[in-house]
Short mmCIF file of C-alpha atoms in Angstrom, two decimals:
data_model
loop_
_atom_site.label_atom_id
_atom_site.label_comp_id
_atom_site.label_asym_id
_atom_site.label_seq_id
_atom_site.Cartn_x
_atom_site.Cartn_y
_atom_site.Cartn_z
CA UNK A 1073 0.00 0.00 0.00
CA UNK A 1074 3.15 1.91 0.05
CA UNK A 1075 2.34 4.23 -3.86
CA UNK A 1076 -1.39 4.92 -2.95
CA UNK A 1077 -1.21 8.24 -1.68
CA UNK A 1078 -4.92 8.85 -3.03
CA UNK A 1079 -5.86 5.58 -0.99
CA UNK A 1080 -3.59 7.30 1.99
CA UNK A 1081 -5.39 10.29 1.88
CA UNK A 1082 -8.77 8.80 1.56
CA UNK A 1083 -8.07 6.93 4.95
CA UNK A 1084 -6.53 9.83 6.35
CA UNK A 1085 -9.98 11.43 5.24
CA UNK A 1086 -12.47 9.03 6.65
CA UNK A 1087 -10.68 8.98 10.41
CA UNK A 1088 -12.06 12.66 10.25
CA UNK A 1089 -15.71 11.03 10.99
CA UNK A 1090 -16.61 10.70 14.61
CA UNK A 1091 -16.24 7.39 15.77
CA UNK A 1092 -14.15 6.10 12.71
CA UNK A 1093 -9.99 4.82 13.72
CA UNK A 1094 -7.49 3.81 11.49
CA UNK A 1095 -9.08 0.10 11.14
CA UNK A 1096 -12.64 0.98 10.25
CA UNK A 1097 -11.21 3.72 7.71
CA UNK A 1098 -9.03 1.19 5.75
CA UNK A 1099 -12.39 -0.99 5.66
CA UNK A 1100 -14.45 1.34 4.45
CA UNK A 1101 -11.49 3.10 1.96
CA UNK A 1102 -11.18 -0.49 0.18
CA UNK A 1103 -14.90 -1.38 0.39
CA UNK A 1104 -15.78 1.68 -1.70
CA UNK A 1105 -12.69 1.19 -4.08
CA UNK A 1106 -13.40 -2.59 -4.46
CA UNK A 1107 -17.35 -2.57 -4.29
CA UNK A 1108 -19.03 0.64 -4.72
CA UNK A 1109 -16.98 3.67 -6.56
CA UNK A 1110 -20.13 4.78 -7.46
CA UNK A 1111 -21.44 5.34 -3.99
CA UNK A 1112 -17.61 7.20 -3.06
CA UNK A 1113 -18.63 9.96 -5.98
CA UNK A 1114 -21.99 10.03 -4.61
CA UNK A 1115 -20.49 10.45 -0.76
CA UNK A 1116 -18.10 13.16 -2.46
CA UNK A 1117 -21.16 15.08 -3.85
CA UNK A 1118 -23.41 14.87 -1.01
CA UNK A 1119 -20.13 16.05 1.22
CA UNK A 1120 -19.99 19.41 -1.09
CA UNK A 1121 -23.22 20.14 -1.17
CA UNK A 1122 -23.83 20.19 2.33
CA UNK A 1123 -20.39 21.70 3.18
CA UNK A 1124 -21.46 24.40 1.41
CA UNK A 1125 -25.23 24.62 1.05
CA UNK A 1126 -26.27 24.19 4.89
CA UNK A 1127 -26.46 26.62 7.37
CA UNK A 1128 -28.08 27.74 10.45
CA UNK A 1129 -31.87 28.80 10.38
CA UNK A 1130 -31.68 32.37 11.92
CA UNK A 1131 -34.64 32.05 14.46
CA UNK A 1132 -33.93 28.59 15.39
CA UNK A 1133 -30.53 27.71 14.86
CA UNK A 1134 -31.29 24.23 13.09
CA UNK A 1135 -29.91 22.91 10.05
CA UNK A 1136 -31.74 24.46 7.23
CA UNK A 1137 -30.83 25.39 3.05
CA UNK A 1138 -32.53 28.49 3.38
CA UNK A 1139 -32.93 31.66 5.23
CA UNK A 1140 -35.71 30.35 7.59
CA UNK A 1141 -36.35 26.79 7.92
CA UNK A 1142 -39.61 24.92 7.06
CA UNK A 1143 -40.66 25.00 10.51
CA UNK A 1144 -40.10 28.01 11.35
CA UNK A 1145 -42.06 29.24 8.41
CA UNK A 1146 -44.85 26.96 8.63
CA UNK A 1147 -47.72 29.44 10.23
CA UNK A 1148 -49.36 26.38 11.66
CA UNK A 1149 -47.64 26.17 14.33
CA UNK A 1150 -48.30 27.07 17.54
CA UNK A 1151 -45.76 30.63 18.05
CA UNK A 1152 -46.93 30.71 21.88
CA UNK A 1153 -44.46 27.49 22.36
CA UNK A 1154 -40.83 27.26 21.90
CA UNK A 1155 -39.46 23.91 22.96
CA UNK A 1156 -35.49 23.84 23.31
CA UNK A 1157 -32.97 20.87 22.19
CA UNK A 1158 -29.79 19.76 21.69
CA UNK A 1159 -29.59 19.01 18.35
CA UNK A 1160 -31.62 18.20 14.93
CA UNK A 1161 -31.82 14.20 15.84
CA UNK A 1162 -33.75 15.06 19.30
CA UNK A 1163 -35.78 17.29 17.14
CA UNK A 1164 -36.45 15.11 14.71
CA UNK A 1165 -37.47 12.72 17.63
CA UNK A 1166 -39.91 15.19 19.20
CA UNK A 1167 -41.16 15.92 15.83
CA UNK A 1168 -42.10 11.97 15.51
CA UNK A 1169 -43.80 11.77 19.02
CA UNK A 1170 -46.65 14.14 17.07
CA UNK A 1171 -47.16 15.39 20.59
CA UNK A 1172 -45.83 18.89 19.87
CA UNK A 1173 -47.05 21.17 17.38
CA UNK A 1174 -44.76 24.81 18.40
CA UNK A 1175 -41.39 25.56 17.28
CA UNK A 1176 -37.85 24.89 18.18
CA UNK A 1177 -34.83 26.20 18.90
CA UNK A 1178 -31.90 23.88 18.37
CA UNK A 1179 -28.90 24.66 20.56
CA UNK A 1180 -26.43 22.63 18.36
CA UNK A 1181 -24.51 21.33 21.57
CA UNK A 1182 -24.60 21.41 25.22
CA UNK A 1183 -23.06 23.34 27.97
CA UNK A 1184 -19.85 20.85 28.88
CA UNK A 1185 -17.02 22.57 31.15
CA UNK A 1186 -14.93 19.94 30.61
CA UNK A 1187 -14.94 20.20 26.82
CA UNK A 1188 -14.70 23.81 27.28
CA UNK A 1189 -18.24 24.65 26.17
CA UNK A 1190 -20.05 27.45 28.01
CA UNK A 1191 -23.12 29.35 27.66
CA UNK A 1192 -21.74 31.33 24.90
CA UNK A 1193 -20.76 28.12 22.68
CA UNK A 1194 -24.61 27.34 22.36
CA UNK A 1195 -26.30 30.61 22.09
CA UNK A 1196 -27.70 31.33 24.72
CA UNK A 1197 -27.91 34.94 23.82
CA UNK A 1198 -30.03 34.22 20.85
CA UNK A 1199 -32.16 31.93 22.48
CA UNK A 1200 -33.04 34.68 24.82
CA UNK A 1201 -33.52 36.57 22.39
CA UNK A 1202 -35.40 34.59 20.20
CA UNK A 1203 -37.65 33.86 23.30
CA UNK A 1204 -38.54 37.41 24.58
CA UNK A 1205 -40.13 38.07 20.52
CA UNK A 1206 -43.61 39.01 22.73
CA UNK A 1207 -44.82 35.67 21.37
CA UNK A 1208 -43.74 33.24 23.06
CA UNK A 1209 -45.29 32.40 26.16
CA UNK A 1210 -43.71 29.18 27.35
CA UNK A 1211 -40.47 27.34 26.92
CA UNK A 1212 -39.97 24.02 27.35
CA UNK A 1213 -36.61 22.39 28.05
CA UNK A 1214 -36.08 19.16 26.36
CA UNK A 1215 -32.48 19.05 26.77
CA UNK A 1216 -30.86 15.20 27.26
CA UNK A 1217 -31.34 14.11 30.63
CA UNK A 1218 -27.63 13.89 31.19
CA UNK A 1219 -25.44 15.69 33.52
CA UNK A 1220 -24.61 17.90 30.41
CA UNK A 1221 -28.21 17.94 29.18
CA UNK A 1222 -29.38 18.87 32.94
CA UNK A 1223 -26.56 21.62 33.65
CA UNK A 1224 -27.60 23.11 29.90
CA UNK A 1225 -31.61 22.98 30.63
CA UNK A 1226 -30.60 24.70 34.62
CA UNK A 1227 -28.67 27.75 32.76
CA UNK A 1228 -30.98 28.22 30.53
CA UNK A 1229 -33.91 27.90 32.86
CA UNK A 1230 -32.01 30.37 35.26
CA UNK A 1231 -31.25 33.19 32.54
CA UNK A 1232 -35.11 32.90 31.20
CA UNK A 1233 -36.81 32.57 34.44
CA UNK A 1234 -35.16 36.25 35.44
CA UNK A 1235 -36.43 37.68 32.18
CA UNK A 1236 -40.05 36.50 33.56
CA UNK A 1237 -40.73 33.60 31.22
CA UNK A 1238 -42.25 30.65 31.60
CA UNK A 1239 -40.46 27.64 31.73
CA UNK A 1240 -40.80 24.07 31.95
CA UNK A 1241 -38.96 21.15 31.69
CA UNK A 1242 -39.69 17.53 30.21
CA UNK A 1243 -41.43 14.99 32.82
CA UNK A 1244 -38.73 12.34 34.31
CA UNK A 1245 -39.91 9.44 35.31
CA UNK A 1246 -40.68 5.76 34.68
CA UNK A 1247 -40.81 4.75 30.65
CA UNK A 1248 -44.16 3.25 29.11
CA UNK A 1249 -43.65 -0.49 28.56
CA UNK A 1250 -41.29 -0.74 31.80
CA UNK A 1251 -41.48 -2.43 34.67
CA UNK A 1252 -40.53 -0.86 37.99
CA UNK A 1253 -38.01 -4.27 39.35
CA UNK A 1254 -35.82 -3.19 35.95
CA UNK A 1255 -36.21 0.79 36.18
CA UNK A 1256 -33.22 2.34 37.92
CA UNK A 1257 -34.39 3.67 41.27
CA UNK A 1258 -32.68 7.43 40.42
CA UNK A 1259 -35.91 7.38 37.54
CA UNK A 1260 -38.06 5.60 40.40
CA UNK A 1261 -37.47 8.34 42.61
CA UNK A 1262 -37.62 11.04 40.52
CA UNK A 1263 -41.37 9.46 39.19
CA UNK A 1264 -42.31 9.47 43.24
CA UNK A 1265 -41.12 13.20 43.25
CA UNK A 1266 -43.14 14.68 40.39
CA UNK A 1267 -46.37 12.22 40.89
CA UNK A 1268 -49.60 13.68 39.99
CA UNK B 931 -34.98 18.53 9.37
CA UNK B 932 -37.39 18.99 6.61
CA UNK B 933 -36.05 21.02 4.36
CA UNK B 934 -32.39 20.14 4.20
CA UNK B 935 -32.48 18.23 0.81
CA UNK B 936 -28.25 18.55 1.16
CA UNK B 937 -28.42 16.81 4.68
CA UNK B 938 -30.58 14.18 3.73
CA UNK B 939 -28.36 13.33 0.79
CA UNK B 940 -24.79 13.44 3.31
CA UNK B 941 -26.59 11.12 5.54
CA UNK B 942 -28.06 9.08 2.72
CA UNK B 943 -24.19 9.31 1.09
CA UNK B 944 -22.51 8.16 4.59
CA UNK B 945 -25.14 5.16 5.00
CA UNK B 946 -23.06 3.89 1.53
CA UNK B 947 -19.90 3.22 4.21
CA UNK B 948 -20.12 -0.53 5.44
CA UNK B 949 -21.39 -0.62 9.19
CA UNK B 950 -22.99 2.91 9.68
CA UNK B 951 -26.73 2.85 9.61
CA UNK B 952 -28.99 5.67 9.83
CA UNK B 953 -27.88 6.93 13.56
CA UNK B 954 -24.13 6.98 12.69
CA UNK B 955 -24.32 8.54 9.45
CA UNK B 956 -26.58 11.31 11.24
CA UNK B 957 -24.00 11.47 14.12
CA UNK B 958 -21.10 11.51 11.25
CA UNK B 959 -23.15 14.38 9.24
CA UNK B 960 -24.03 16.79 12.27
CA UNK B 961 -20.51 16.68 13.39
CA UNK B 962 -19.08 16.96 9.98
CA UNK B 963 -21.16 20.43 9.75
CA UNK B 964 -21.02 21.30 12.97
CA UNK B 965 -17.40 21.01 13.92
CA UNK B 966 -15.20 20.10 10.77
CA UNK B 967 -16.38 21.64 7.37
CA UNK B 968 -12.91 21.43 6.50
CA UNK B 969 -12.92 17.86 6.98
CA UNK B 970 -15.50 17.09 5.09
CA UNK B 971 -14.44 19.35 2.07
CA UNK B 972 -11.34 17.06 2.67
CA UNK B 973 -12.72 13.95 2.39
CA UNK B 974 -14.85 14.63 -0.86
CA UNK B 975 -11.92 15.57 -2.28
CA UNK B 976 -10.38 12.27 -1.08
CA UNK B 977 -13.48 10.21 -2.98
CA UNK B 978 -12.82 11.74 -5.99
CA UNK B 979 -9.10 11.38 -6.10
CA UNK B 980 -9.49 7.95 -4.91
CA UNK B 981 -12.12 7.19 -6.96
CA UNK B 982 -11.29 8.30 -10.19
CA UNK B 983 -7.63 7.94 -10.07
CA UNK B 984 -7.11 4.61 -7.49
CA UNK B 985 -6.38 0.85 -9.90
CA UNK B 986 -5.32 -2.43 -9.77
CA UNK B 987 -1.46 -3.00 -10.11
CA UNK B 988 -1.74 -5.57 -13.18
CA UNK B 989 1.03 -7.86 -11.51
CA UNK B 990 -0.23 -8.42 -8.14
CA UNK B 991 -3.90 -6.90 -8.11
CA UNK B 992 -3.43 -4.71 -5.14
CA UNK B 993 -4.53 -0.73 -5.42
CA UNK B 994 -1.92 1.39 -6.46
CA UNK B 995 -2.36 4.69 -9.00
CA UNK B 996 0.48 3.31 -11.30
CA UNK B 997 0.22 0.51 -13.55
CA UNK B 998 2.66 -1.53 -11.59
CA UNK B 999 2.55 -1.10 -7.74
CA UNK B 1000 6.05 -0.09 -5.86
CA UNK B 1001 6.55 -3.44 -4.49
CA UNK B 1002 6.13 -5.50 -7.70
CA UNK B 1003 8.61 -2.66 -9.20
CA UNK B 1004 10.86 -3.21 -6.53
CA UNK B 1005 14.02 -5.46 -7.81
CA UNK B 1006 15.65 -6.01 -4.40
CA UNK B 1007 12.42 -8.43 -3.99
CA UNK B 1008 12.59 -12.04 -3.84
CA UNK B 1009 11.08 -12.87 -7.46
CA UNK B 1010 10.83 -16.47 -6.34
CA UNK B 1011 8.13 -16.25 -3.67
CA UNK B 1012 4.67 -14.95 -4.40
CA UNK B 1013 2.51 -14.31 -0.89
CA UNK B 1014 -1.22 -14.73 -1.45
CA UNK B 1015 -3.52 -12.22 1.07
CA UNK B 1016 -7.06 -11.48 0.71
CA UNK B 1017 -6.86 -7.61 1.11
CA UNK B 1018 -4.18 -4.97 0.94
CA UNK B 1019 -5.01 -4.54 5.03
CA UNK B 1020 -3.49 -8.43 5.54
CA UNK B 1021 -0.79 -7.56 2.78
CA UNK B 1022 -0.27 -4.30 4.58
CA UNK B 1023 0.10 -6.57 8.11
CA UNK B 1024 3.01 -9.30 6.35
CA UNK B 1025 4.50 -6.16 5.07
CA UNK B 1026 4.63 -4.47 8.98
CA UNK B 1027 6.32 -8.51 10.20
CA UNK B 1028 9.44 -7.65 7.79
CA UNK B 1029 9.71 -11.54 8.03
CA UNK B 1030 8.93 -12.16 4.26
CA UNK B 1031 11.09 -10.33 1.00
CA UNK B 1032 8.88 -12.16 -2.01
CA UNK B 1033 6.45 -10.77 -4.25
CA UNK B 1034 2.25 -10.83 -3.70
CA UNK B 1035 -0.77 -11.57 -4.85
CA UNK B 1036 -3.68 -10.05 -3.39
CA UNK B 1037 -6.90 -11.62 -4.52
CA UNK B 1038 -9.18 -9.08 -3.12
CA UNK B 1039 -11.59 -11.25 -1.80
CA UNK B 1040 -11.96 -14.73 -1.09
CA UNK B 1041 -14.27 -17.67 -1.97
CA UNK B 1042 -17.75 -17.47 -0.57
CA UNK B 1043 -20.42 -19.25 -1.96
CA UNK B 1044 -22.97 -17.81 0.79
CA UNK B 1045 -22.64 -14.20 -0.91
CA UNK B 1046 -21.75 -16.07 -4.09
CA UNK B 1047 -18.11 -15.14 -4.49
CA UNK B 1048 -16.74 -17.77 -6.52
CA UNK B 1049 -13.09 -18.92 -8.03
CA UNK B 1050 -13.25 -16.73 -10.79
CA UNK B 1051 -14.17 -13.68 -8.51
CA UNK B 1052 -10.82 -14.02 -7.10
CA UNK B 1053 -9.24 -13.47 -10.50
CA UNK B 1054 -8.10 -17.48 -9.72
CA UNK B 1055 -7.15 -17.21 -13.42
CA UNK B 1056 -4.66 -14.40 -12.63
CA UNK B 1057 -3.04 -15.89 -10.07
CA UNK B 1058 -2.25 -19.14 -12.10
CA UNK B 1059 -0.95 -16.87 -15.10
CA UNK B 1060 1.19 -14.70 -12.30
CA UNK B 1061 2.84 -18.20 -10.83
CA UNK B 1062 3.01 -19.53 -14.17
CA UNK B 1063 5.79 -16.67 -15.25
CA UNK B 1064 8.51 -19.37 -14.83
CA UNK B 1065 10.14 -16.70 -11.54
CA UNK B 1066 7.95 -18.22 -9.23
CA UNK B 1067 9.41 -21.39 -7.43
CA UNK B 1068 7.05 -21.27 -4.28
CA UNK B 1069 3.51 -19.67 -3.54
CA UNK B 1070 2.57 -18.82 0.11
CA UNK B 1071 -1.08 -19.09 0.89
CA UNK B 1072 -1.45 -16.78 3.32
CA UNK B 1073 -5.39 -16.27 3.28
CA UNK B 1074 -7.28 -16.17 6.91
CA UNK B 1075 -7.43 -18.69 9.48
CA UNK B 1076 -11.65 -18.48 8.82
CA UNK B 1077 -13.86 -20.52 6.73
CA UNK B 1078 -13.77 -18.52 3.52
CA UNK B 1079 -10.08 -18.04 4.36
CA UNK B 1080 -9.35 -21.98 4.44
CA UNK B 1081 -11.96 -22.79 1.34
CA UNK B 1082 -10.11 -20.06 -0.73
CA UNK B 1083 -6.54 -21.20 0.07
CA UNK B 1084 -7.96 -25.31 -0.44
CA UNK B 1085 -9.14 -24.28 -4.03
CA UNK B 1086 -6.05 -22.26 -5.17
CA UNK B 1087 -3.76 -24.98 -3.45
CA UNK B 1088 -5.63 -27.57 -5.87
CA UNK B 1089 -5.22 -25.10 -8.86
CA UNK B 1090 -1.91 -24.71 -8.29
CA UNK B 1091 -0.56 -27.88 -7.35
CA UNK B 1092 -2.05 -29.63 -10.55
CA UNK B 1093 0.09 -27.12 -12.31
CA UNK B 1094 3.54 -28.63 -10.60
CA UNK B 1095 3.91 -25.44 -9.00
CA UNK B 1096 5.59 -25.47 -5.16
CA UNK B 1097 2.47 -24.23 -2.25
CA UNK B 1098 2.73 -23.74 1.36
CA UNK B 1099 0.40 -22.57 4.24
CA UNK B 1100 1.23 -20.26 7.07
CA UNK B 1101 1.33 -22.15 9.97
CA UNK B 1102 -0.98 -22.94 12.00
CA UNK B 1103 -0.32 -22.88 16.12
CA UNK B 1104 -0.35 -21.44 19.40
CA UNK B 1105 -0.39 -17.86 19.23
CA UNK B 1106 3.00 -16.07 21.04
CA UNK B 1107 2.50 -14.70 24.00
CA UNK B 1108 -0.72 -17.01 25.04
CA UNK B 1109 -0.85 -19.36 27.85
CA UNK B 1110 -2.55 -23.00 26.57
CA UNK B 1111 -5.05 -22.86 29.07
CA UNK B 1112 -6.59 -19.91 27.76
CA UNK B 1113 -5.74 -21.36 24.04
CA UNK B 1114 -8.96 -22.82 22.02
CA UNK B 1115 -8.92 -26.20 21.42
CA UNK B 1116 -8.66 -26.24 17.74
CA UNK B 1117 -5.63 -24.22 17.99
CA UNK B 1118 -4.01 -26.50 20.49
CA UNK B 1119 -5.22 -29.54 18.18
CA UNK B 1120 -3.27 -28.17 15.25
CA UNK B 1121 -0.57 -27.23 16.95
CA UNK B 1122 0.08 -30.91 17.98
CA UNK B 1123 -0.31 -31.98 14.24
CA UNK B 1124 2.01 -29.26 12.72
CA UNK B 1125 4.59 -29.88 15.96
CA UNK B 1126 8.24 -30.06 14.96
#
């Protein structure tokens, strides 16, 4: 393998993905050379596009092609709600529930001292800002419920709360379909906390 | 994540990779526009090279971008011993032992008839032309210890031998380093028929 520097640099490339080491990167390098060139120009394309097609929606921060996302455009939706979360995918899994029908704002990370990310790093400023719009009457946190997810949805709550919004946060507790002998007893005790 | 035609497509593009379903490839794609645009302007260009410009050395089959791979090319190389691997990963792993000088043949694949990889998938053909070139006095199947492994290095043994041609098999044994007791059996059963 000692002439390929395209193969090289192709390796080189795919350790760039989250997750991928040296060993899954040679795999997938020679299973696109060997199997599926095709799908490598395709990857190539799609990697373009979006490097330099997507940006940020500007009132909620998601992923979006144009100015304003779908979402936020859609006048159908409830403007009295704003519900806040980490990222598209927890979006995108709030948007499957069919349980919420306001808008978003997507923080695109989490508040993580360790990593070095602070209130700053995930807008906090424009979430405020986005939230005191005269519309909006409630915000619900639906941050992970993670130490990082739960130190993101307390700063948050903090620097909204003193601007006199509402807020609200996601109910813990015990899943549907479980059953309490295989439930951890933090969940079991946080479901005896907020009973109703 | 309605709107972002580009997003789908990088996630759709990433699911192409072997072993990354949809989660991953969303994973790969938010970080990839999140965090490292550069990276994945990087790898495109890294598909494309590769892609377009990446071959098959016509001696020994491996990738290279020349006709003839640097090893092949190389004259201080044992022209009497041809190594046959499966991938340019197990070449790349003989190559890192600097126990063997000869020449290779990498088949690219082996013999599976579950996924309906046969002999002549294996460029079997190719093989028996390369150790037919009147240089080659011995060819070292060096295929994996696995099913497909054996059955691959059983049918070019066979091909081989019934062309008077000299073929061996890496050994098979106790790995170095390991204790017996935590040896498996089959191991410890060869190792008693190959002693010496």
């Amino acid at each position: 393998m000692a002439d390929t520097s395209a193969l090289n640099a192709l390796i080189q490339g795919l350790r760039r993905l989250p997750g991928v080491g040296v060993k899954s990167a040679s795999r997938m390098a020679f299973h696109l050379l060997q199997h599926d060139r095709e799908g490598a120009q395709m990857l190539a394309q799609a990697l373009m596009q979006a490097a330099g097609n997507v940006k940020h929606c500007a009132l909620c921060h998601t992923f979006t092609e144009a100015d304003i996302c779908d979402t936020c455009q859609d006048e159908s939706r409830d403007a009295s709600k704003l519900c806040v979360v980490e990222n598209p995918a927890d979006q995108s899994a709030v948007e499957r529930t069919a349980a919420y029908k306001g808008l978003y704002f997507v923080l695109m990370g989490k508040i993580s001292p360790l990593d070095g990310v602070g209130p700053k790093d995930i807008g906090l400023q424009k979430l405020i800002d986005r939230a005191s719009n005269g519309l909006v009457q409630e915000v619900i946190l639906a941050t992970n419920f993670t130490a990082e997810g739960e130190a993101t949805a307390h700063v948050i709550s903090v620097a909204l709360k003193a601007r006199g919004l509402q807020v609200t946060r996601l109910a813990r507790g015990v899943p549907v379909g479980s059953e309490l002998e295989y439930v951890d007893l933090g969940t079991i005790a946080h479901a005896f906390v907020d009973r109703r």
